Amino acid sequence: MSGVNVWLAFGAGFASFISPCCLPLYPSFLSYITGISVADLKERGGRRDVRMRTMSHTLFFVLGFSVVYYTLGYGTNAFAEAFSQYQDLIRQLSAILILLMGLFLVGLFQPRVLMRDFKLPVKGKKSGFLGSFIFGIGFSAGWSPCVGPILAAILALAASSPGTWFQLTTAYALGFAIPFFVLAFFLGSTRWILKYSNAMMKVGGAVMILMAVLLFTDQMTRITVWLNAITPDWLKF
């Protein structure tokens, strides 16, 4: 498994978190899982008890959405292994899917159905850590115009190379979870990140288009081997 692909998945997770579909809702996510209003979070966020409560609920929220990501990753890998005799076809179809998702993110291909949010409804009163865990599942078990295409691309990349799903899924989940934890700890403003989120999404879309072309022409392995050779050891997984 090339460490380059793992870093791509990590960057994809980070891009999902700072996307315009997710980052603006971040304070509301924290408020819901902790049971503390947004105003109180900003006012009392520096207190140790509030910070511990925020971090612990964030952990269970992260575990919830990770369960869905790992399930999708495992299912994708099982499909790829079951049809391993068609691996070249799966690689090419995966490349086409990544290309479409990249074009979607840069704004060149935006069918109306993909512009809608589809979420697993989570009803009822939240109850402690279990509620945060379930909310994490509900958050990830659906589709959003920003997060969905990126996750779909990572799953397609995993399908094109059976056996890599665990590393790619872990990297993607960490890329999403780490900034979530950092902001939960510091409870800082996200406005400065929002200024660049649209531009970063388009850059991510362009990278996905390039990756799709390389994957379809079966040059992905050669490129990643070359990049892996020039990557310092301390950056490799």
PDB file of C-alpha atoms in Angstrom:
ATOM      1  CA  MET A   1       0.000   0.000   0.000  1.00  0.00           C
ATOM      2  CA  SER A   2       1.471   3.309  -1.062  1.00  0.00           C
ATOM      3  CA  GLY A   3       1.734   5.914   1.653  1.00  0.00           C
ATOM      4  CA  VAL A   4       0.859   8.505  -0.995  1.00  0.00           C
ATOM      5  CA  ASN A   5      -2.664   7.091  -1.348  1.00  0.00           C
ATOM      6  CA  VAL A   6      -3.050   7.137   2.421  1.00  0.00           C
ATOM      7  CA  TRP A   7      -2.128  10.812   2.528  1.00  0.00           C
ATOM      8  CA  LEU A   8      -4.596  11.458  -0.294  1.00  0.00           C
ATOM      9  CA  ALA A   9      -7.318   9.815   1.796  1.00  0.00           C
ATOM     10  CA  PHE A  10      -6.280  11.844   4.850  1.00  0.00           C
ATOM     11  CA  GLY A  11      -6.467  15.044   2.812  1.00  0.00           C
ATOM     12  CA  ALA A  12      -9.873  13.967   1.517  1.00  0.00           C
ATOM     13  CA  GLY A  13     -11.137  13.607   5.077  1.00  0.00           C
ATOM     14  CA  PHE A  14      -9.834  17.056   5.947  1.00  0.00           C
ATOM     15  CA  ALA A  15     -11.451  18.510   2.821  1.00  0.00           C
ATOM     16  CA  SER A  16     -14.760  16.896   3.822  1.00  0.00           C
ATOM     17  CA  PHE A  17     -14.624  18.547   7.230  1.00  0.00           C
ATOM     18  CA  ILE A  18     -13.851  22.059   5.981  1.00  0.00           C
ATOM     19  CA  SER A  19     -16.367  21.816   3.133  1.00  0.00           C
ATOM     20  CA  PRO A  20     -19.168  24.404   2.918  1.00  0.00           C
ATOM     21  CA  CYS A  21     -21.652  21.623   3.716  1.00  0.00           C
ATOM     22  CA  CYS A  22     -20.037  20.718   7.029  1.00  0.00           C
ATOM     23  CA  LEU A  23     -17.940  23.475   8.595  1.00  0.00           C
ATOM     24  CA  PRO A  24     -20.704  26.111   8.916  1.00  0.00           C
ATOM     25  CA  LEU A  25     -22.804  23.548  10.831  1.00  0.00           C
ATOM     26  CA  TYR A  26     -19.950  22.619  13.165  1.00  0.00           C
ATOM     27  CA  PRO A  27     -21.094  24.797  16.131  1.00  0.00           C
ATOM     28  CA  SER A  28     -24.572  23.269  15.867  1.00  0.00           C
ATOM     29  CA  PHE A  29     -23.086  19.750  15.879  1.00  0.00           C
ATOM     30  CA  LEU A  30     -21.169  20.534  19.067  1.00  0.00           C
ATOM     31  CA  SER A  31     -24.205  22.103  20.677  1.00  0.00           C
ATOM     32  CA  TYR A  32     -26.370  19.087  19.910  1.00  0.00           C
ATOM     33  CA  ILE A  33     -23.987  16.379  21.092  1.00  0.00           C
ATOM     34  CA  THR A  34     -23.038  18.242  24.297  1.00  0.00           C
ATOM     35  CA  GLY A  35     -26.452  19.669  25.146  1.00  0.00           C
ATOM     36  CA  ILE A  36     -24.865  23.111  25.602  1.00  0.00           C
ATOM     37  CA  SER A  37     -26.059  26.087  23.582  1.00  0.00           C
ATOM     38  CA  VAL A  38     -23.721  27.654  21.039  1.00  0.00           C
ATOM     39  CA  ALA A  39     -23.607  30.868  23.072  1.00  0.00           C
ATOM     40  CA  ASP A  40     -22.664  28.984  26.249  1.00  0.00           C
ATOM     41  CA  LEU A  41     -20.004  27.012  24.396  1.00  0.00           C
ATOM     42  CA  LYS A  42     -18.367  30.225  23.264  1.00  0.00           C
ATOM     43  CA  GLU A  43     -18.701  31.843  26.694  1.00  0.00           C
ATOM     44  CA  ARG A  44     -17.681  28.899  28.889  1.00  0.00           C
ATOM     45  CA  GLY A  45     -15.581  26.924  26.418  1.00  0.00           C
ATOM     46  CA  GLY A  46     -12.377  27.547  28.343  1.00  0.00           C
ATOM     47  CA  ARG A  47     -13.632  25.906  31.530  1.00  0.00           C
ATOM     48  CA  ARG A  48     -12.177  22.483  32.199  1.00  0.00           C
ATOM     49  CA  ASP A  49     -15.520  20.756  32.791  1.00  0.00           C
ATOM     50  CA  VAL A  50     -17.014  22.151  29.574  1.00  0.00           C
ATOM     51  CA  ARG A  51     -13.920  21.249  27.589  1.00  0.00           C
ATOM     52  CA  MET A  52     -13.900  17.687  28.941  1.00  0.00           C
ATOM     53  CA  ARG A  53     -17.592  17.315  28.158  1.00  0.00           C
ATOM     54  CA  THR A  54     -17.083  18.637  24.656  1.00  0.00           C
ATOM     55  CA  MET A  55     -14.111  16.368  23.937  1.00  0.00           C
ATOM     56  CA  SER A  56     -15.733  13.226  25.336  1.00  0.00           C
ATOM     57  CA  HIS A  57     -18.943  13.696  23.362  1.00  0.00           C
ATOM     58  CA  THR A  58     -16.891  14.497  20.263  1.00  0.00           C
ATOM     59  CA  LEU A  59     -15.094  11.162  20.691  1.00  0.00           C
ATOM     60  CA  PHE A  60     -18.366   9.220  20.639  1.00  0.00           C
ATOM     61  CA  PHE A  61     -19.624  11.271  17.696  1.00  0.00           C
ATOM     62  CA  VAL A  62     -16.419  10.410  15.804  1.00  0.00           C
ATOM     63  CA  LEU A  63     -16.796   6.718  16.698  1.00  0.00           C
ATOM     64  CA  GLY A  64     -20.345   6.824  15.326  1.00  0.00           C
ATOM     65  CA  PHE A  65     -19.447   8.164  11.908  1.00  0.00           C
ATOM     66  CA  SER A  66     -16.345   5.939  11.773  1.00  0.00           C
ATOM     67  CA  VAL A  67     -18.549   2.850  12.102  1.00  0.00           C
ATOM     68  CA  VAL A  68     -20.380   3.849   8.920  1.00  0.00           C
ATOM     69  CA  TYR A  69     -17.157   4.649   7.055  1.00  0.00           C
ATOM     70  CA  TYR A  70     -15.570   1.317   7.994  1.00  0.00           C
ATOM     71  CA  THR A  71     -18.733  -0.539   7.028  1.00  0.00           C
ATOM     72  CA  LEU A  72     -18.759   1.115   3.619  1.00  0.00           C
ATOM     73  CA  GLY A  73     -15.043   0.458   3.192  1.00  0.00           C
ATOM     74  CA  TYR A  74     -15.376  -3.203   4.121  1.00  0.00           C
ATOM     75  CA  GLY A  75     -18.358  -3.653   1.806  1.00  0.00           C
ATOM     76  CA  THR A  76     -16.494  -2.022  -1.064  1.00  0.00           C
ATOM     77  CA  ASN A  77     -13.493  -4.281  -0.514  1.00  0.00           C
ATOM     78  CA  ALA A  78     -15.690  -7.401  -0.313  1.00  0.00           C
ATOM     79  CA  PHE A  79     -17.294  -6.457  -3.635  1.00  0.00           C
ATOM     80  CA  ALA A  80     -13.899  -5.869  -5.274  1.00  0.00           C
ATOM     81  CA  GLU A  81     -12.535  -9.202  -4.015  1.00  0.00           C
ATOM     82  CA  ALA A  82     -15.665 -11.115  -5.069  1.00  0.00           C
ATOM     83  CA  PHE A  83     -15.219  -9.842  -8.620  1.00  0.00           C
ATOM     84  CA  SER A  84     -11.427  -9.832  -8.651  1.00  0.00           C
ATOM     85  CA  GLN A  85     -11.409 -11.448 -12.102  1.00  0.00           C
ATOM     86  CA  TYR A  86     -12.831  -8.169 -13.412  1.00  0.00           C
ATOM     87  CA  GLN A  87     -10.277  -6.006 -11.615  1.00  0.00           C
ATOM     88  CA  ASP A  88      -9.331  -4.020 -14.715  1.00  0.00           C
ATOM     89  CA  LEU A  89     -12.994  -3.212 -15.363  1.00  0.00           C
ATOM     90  CA  ILE A  90     -13.505  -2.244 -11.706  1.00  0.00           C
ATOM     91  CA  ARG A  91     -10.434  -0.006 -11.897  1.00  0.00           C
ATOM     92  CA  GLN A  92     -11.765   1.762 -14.986  1.00  0.00           C
ATOM     93  CA  LEU A  93     -15.281   2.138 -13.556  1.00  0.00           C
ATOM     94  CA  SER A  94     -13.782   3.468 -10.325  1.00  0.00           C
ATOM     95  CA  ALA A  95     -11.774   5.981 -12.350  1.00  0.00           C
ATOM     96  CA  ILE A  96     -14.925   7.148 -14.148  1.00  0.00           C
ATOM     97  CA  LEU A  97     -16.722   7.570 -10.806  1.00  0.00           C
ATOM     98  CA  ILE A  98     -13.788   9.562  -9.381  1.00  0.00           C
ATOM     99  CA  LEU A  99     -13.753  11.705 -12.543  1.00  0.00           C
ATOM    100  CA  LEU A 100     -17.467  12.485 -12.230  1.00  0.00           C
ATOM    101  CA  MET A 101     -17.104  13.348  -8.551  1.00  0.00           C
ATOM    102  CA  GLY A 102     -14.129  15.581  -9.348  1.00  0.00           C
ATOM    103  CA  LEU A 103     -16.083  17.380 -12.073  1.00  0.00           C
ATOM    104  CA  PHE A 104     -18.923  17.755  -9.568  1.00  0.00           C
ATOM    105  CA  LEU A 105     -16.665  19.416  -6.993  1.00  0.00           C
ATOM    106  CA  VAL A 106     -15.145  21.882  -9.465  1.00  0.00           C
ATOM    107  CA  GLY A 107     -18.657  22.806 -10.637  1.00  0.00           C
ATOM    108  CA  LEU A 108     -18.627  21.397 -14.184  1.00  0.00           C
ATOM    109  CA  PHE A 109     -21.061  18.553 -13.523  1.00  0.00           C
ATOM    110  CA  GLN A 110     -23.829  19.204 -11.018  1.00  0.00           C
ATOM    111  CA  PRO A 111     -26.988  17.148 -11.552  1.00  0.00           C
ATOM    112  CA  ARG A 112     -29.830  18.263  -9.321  1.00  0.00           C
ATOM    113  CA  VAL A 113     -30.117  14.926  -7.546  1.00  0.00           C
ATOM    114  CA  LEU A 114     -26.538  15.191  -6.246  1.00  0.00           C
ATOM    115  CA  MET A 115     -27.098  18.743  -4.990  1.00  0.00           C
ATOM    116  CA  ARG A 116     -29.599  17.546  -2.387  1.00  0.00           C
ATOM    117  CA  ASP A 117     -28.913  16.358   1.144  1.00  0.00           C
ATOM    118  CA  PHE A 118     -29.959  12.824   2.083  1.00  0.00           C
ATOM    119  CA  LYS A 119     -29.509  12.082   5.778  1.00  0.00           C
ATOM    120  CA  LEU A 120     -30.541   9.251   8.057  1.00  0.00           C
ATOM    121  CA  PRO A 121     -33.130  10.877  10.344  1.00  0.00           C
ATOM    122  CA  VAL A 122     -32.149  10.758  14.014  1.00  0.00           C
ATOM    123  CA  LYS A 123     -35.220  11.490  16.097  1.00  0.00           C
ATOM    124  CA  GLY A 124     -35.864  11.584  19.786  1.00  0.00           C
ATOM    125  CA  LYS A 125     -34.078  13.208  22.691  1.00  0.00           C
ATOM    126  CA  LYS A 126     -30.348  12.800  22.835  1.00  0.00           C
ATOM    127  CA  SER A 127     -29.181  10.630  25.721  1.00  0.00           C
ATOM    128  CA  GLY A 128     -25.558  11.032  26.806  1.00  0.00           C
ATOM    129  CA  PHE A 129     -22.703   9.377  24.967  1.00  0.00           C
ATOM    130  CA  LEU A 130     -25.000   6.891  23.240  1.00  0.00           C
ATOM    131  CA  GLY A 131     -26.895   9.801  21.710  1.00  0.00           C
ATOM    132  CA  SER A 132     -23.644  11.325  20.431  1.00  0.00           C
ATOM    133  CA  PHE A 133     -22.669   7.954  18.953  1.00  0.00           C
ATOM    134  CA  ILE A 134     -26.035   7.550  17.204  1.00  0.00           C
ATOM    135  CA  PHE A 135     -25.898  11.135  15.945  1.00  0.00           C
ATOM    136  CA  GLY A 136     -22.496  10.352  14.419  1.00  0.00           C
ATOM    137  CA  ILE A 137     -24.043   7.412  12.584  1.00  0.00           C
ATOM    138  CA  GLY A 138     -26.915   9.560  11.363  1.00  0.00           C
ATOM    139  CA  PHE A 139     -24.512  12.275  10.237  1.00  0.00           C
ATOM    140  CA  SER A 140     -22.457   9.941   8.042  1.00  0.00           C
ATOM    141  CA  ALA A 141     -25.187   7.580   6.806  1.00  0.00           C
ATOM    142  CA  GLY A 142     -26.366   9.766   3.980  1.00  0.00           C
ATOM    143  CA  TRP A 143     -25.286  12.091   1.209  1.00  0.00           C
ATOM    144  CA  SER A 144     -24.302  15.739   1.137  1.00  0.00           C
ATOM    145  CA  PRO A 145     -23.128  17.642  -1.965  1.00  0.00           C
ATOM    146  CA  CYS A 146     -19.658  18.219  -0.492  1.00  0.00           C
ATOM    147  CA  VAL A 147     -18.838  15.180   1.642  1.00  0.00           C
ATOM    148  CA  GLY A 148     -20.529  12.508  -0.498  1.00  0.00           C
ATOM    149  CA  PRO A 149     -18.428  12.928  -3.668  1.00  0.00           C
ATOM    150  CA  ILE A 150     -15.151  12.922  -1.723  1.00  0.00           C
ATOM    151  CA  LEU A 151     -16.017   9.795   0.256  1.00  0.00           C
ATOM    152  CA  ALA A 152     -17.274   8.112  -2.932  1.00  0.00           C
ATOM    153  CA  ALA A 153     -13.912   8.822  -4.571  1.00  0.00           C
ATOM    154  CA  ILE A 154     -11.992   7.250  -1.679  1.00  0.00           C
ATOM    155  CA  LEU A 155     -14.223   4.172  -1.755  1.00  0.00           C
ATOM    156  CA  ALA A 156     -13.701   3.918  -5.512  1.00  0.00           C
ATOM    157  CA  LEU A 157      -9.942   4.138  -4.984  1.00  0.00           C
ATOM    158  CA  ALA A 158     -10.207   1.329  -2.415  1.00  0.00           C
ATOM    159  CA  ALA A 159     -12.260  -0.777  -4.854  1.00  0.00           C
ATOM    160  CA  SER A 160      -9.571  -0.382  -7.496  1.00  0.00           C
ATOM    161  CA  SER A 161      -6.995  -1.869  -5.117  1.00  0.00           C
ATOM    162  CA  PRO A 162      -8.485  -4.630  -2.921  1.00  0.00           C
ATOM    163  CA  GLY A 163      -6.927  -4.965   0.501  1.00  0.00           C
ATOM    164  CA  THR A 164      -6.307  -1.245   0.958  1.00  0.00           C
ATOM    165  CA  TRP A 165      -9.743  -0.357   2.344  1.00  0.00           C
ATOM    166  CA  PHE A 166      -8.717  -0.331   6.016  1.00  0.00           C
ATOM    167  CA  GLN A 167      -5.776   2.039   5.550  1.00  0.00           C
ATOM    168  CA  LEU A 168      -7.728   4.373   3.286  1.00  0.00           C
ATOM    169  CA  THR A 169     -10.801   4.400   5.519  1.00  0.00           C
ATOM    170  CA  THR A 170      -8.702   5.018   8.630  1.00  0.00           C
ATOM    171  CA  ALA A 171      -6.839   7.860   6.936  1.00  0.00           C
ATOM    172  CA  TYR A 172     -10.098   9.422   5.736  1.00  0.00           C
ATOM    173  CA  ALA A 173     -11.699   9.149   9.188  1.00  0.00           C
ATOM    174  CA  LEU A 174      -8.617  10.683  10.843  1.00  0.00           C
ATOM    175  CA  GLY A 175      -8.566  13.518   8.322  1.00  0.00           C
ATOM    176  CA  PHE A 176     -12.125  14.338   9.324  1.00  0.00           C
ATOM    177  CA  ALA A 177     -11.789  13.656  13.050  1.00  0.00           C
ATOM    178  CA  ILE A 178      -8.542  15.494  13.884  1.00  0.00           C
ATOM    179  CA  PRO A 179      -9.726  19.015  12.920  1.00  0.00           C
ATOM    180  CA  PHE A 180     -13.049  18.215  14.607  1.00  0.00           C
ATOM    181  CA  PHE A 181     -11.191  17.454  17.835  1.00  0.00           C
ATOM    182  CA  VAL A 182      -8.911  20.479  17.497  1.00  0.00           C
ATOM    183  CA  LEU A 183     -11.808  22.886  17.089  1.00  0.00           C
ATOM    184  CA  ALA A 184     -13.720  21.145  19.875  1.00  0.00           C
ATOM    185  CA  PHE A 185     -10.748  21.684  22.200  1.00  0.00           C
ATOM    186  CA  PHE A 186     -10.136  25.312  21.350  1.00  0.00           C
ATOM    187  CA  LEU A 187     -13.731  26.226  20.412  1.00  0.00           C
ATOM    188  CA  GLY A 188     -12.377  28.833  18.046  1.00  0.00           C
ATOM    189  CA  SER A 189     -14.027  30.656  15.199  1.00  0.00           C
ATOM    190  CA  THR A 190     -14.265  28.896  11.856  1.00  0.00           C
ATOM    191  CA  ARG A 191     -14.819  32.030   9.795  1.00  0.00           C
ATOM    192  CA  TRP A 192     -11.206  32.268   8.655  1.00  0.00           C
ATOM    193  CA  ILE A 193     -11.341  28.695   7.347  1.00  0.00           C
ATOM    194  CA  LEU A 194     -14.664  29.285   5.613  1.00  0.00           C
ATOM    195  CA  LYS A 195     -13.067  31.983   3.462  1.00  0.00           C
ATOM    196  CA  TYR A 196     -10.968  29.335   1.748  1.00  0.00           C
ATOM    197  CA  SER A 197     -13.244  26.288   1.883  1.00  0.00           C
ATOM    198  CA  ASN A 198     -14.784  26.757  -1.575  1.00  0.00           C
ATOM    199  CA  ALA A 199     -11.375  27.237  -3.181  1.00  0.00           C
ATOM    200  CA  MET A 200      -9.980  24.182  -1.397  1.00  0.00           C
ATOM    201  CA  MET A 201     -12.933  22.090  -2.561  1.00  0.00           C
ATOM    202  CA  LYS A 202     -12.218  23.060  -6.176  1.00  0.00           C
ATOM    203  CA  VAL A 203      -8.533  22.210  -5.743  1.00  0.00           C
ATOM    204  CA  GLY A 204      -9.583  18.859  -4.303  1.00  0.00           C
ATOM    205  CA  GLY A 205     -11.855  18.304  -7.294  1.00  0.00           C
ATOM    206  CA  ALA A 206      -8.981  19.028  -9.685  1.00  0.00           C
ATOM    207  CA  VAL A 207      -6.786  16.516  -7.844  1.00  0.00           C
ATOM    208  CA  MET A 208      -9.553  13.920  -8.138  1.00  0.00           C
ATOM    209  CA  ILE A 209      -9.787  14.519 -11.904  1.00  0.00           C
ATOM    210  CA  LEU A 210      -6.032  14.003 -12.280  1.00  0.00           C
ATOM    211  CA  MET A 211      -6.195  10.906 -10.091  1.00  0.00           C
ATOM    212  CA  ALA A 212      -9.051   9.521 -12.226  1.00  0.00           C
ATOM    213  CA  VAL A 213      -7.062   9.930 -15.437  1.00  0.00           C
ATOM    214  CA  LEU A 214      -4.034   8.218 -13.902  1.00  0.00           C
ATOM    215  CA  LEU A 215      -6.179   5.396 -12.540  1.00  0.00           C
ATOM    216  CA  PHE A 216      -8.052   4.822 -15.816  1.00  0.00           C
ATOM    217  CA  THR A 217      -4.809   4.666 -17.811  1.00  0.00           C
ATOM    218  CA  ASP A 218      -3.259   2.395 -15.164  1.00  0.00           C
ATOM    219  CA  GLN A 219      -0.554   4.943 -14.381  1.00  0.00           C
ATOM    220  CA  MET A 220      -1.611   5.433 -10.767  1.00  0.00           C
ATOM    221  CA  THR A 221       0.684   2.705  -9.490  1.00  0.00           C
ATOM    222  CA  ARG A 222       3.722   4.084 -11.318  1.00  0.00           C
ATOM    223  CA  ILE A 223       3.105   7.615 -10.084  1.00  0.00           C
ATOM    224  CA  THR A 224       2.533   6.545  -6.478  1.00  0.00           C
ATOM    225  CA  VAL A 225       5.631   4.335  -6.531  1.00  0.00           C
ATOM    226  CA  TRP A 226       7.690   7.275  -7.775  1.00  0.00           C
ATOM    227  CA  LEU A 227       6.191   9.670  -5.209  1.00  0.00           C
ATOM    228  CA  ASN A 228       6.685   7.100  -2.484  1.00  0.00           C
ATOM    229  CA  ALA A 229      10.354   6.782  -3.462  1.00  0.00           C
ATOM    230  CA  ILE A 230      10.971  10.516  -3.013  1.00  0.00           C
ATOM    231  CA  THR A 231       8.878  10.812   0.180  1.00  0.00           C
ATOM    232  CA  PRO A 232      10.928  11.044   3.417  1.00  0.00           C
ATOM    233  CA  ASP A 233      10.686   7.972   5.653  1.00  0.00           C
ATOM    234  CA  TRP A 234       9.101   9.944   8.493  1.00  0.00           C
ATOM    235  CA  LEU A 235       6.121  10.774   6.232  1.00  0.00           C
ATOM    236  CA  LYS A 236       5.509   7.165   5.206  1.00  0.00           C
ATOM    237  CA  PHE A 237       2.932   4.878   6.829  1.00  0.00           C
TER     238      PHE A 237
END
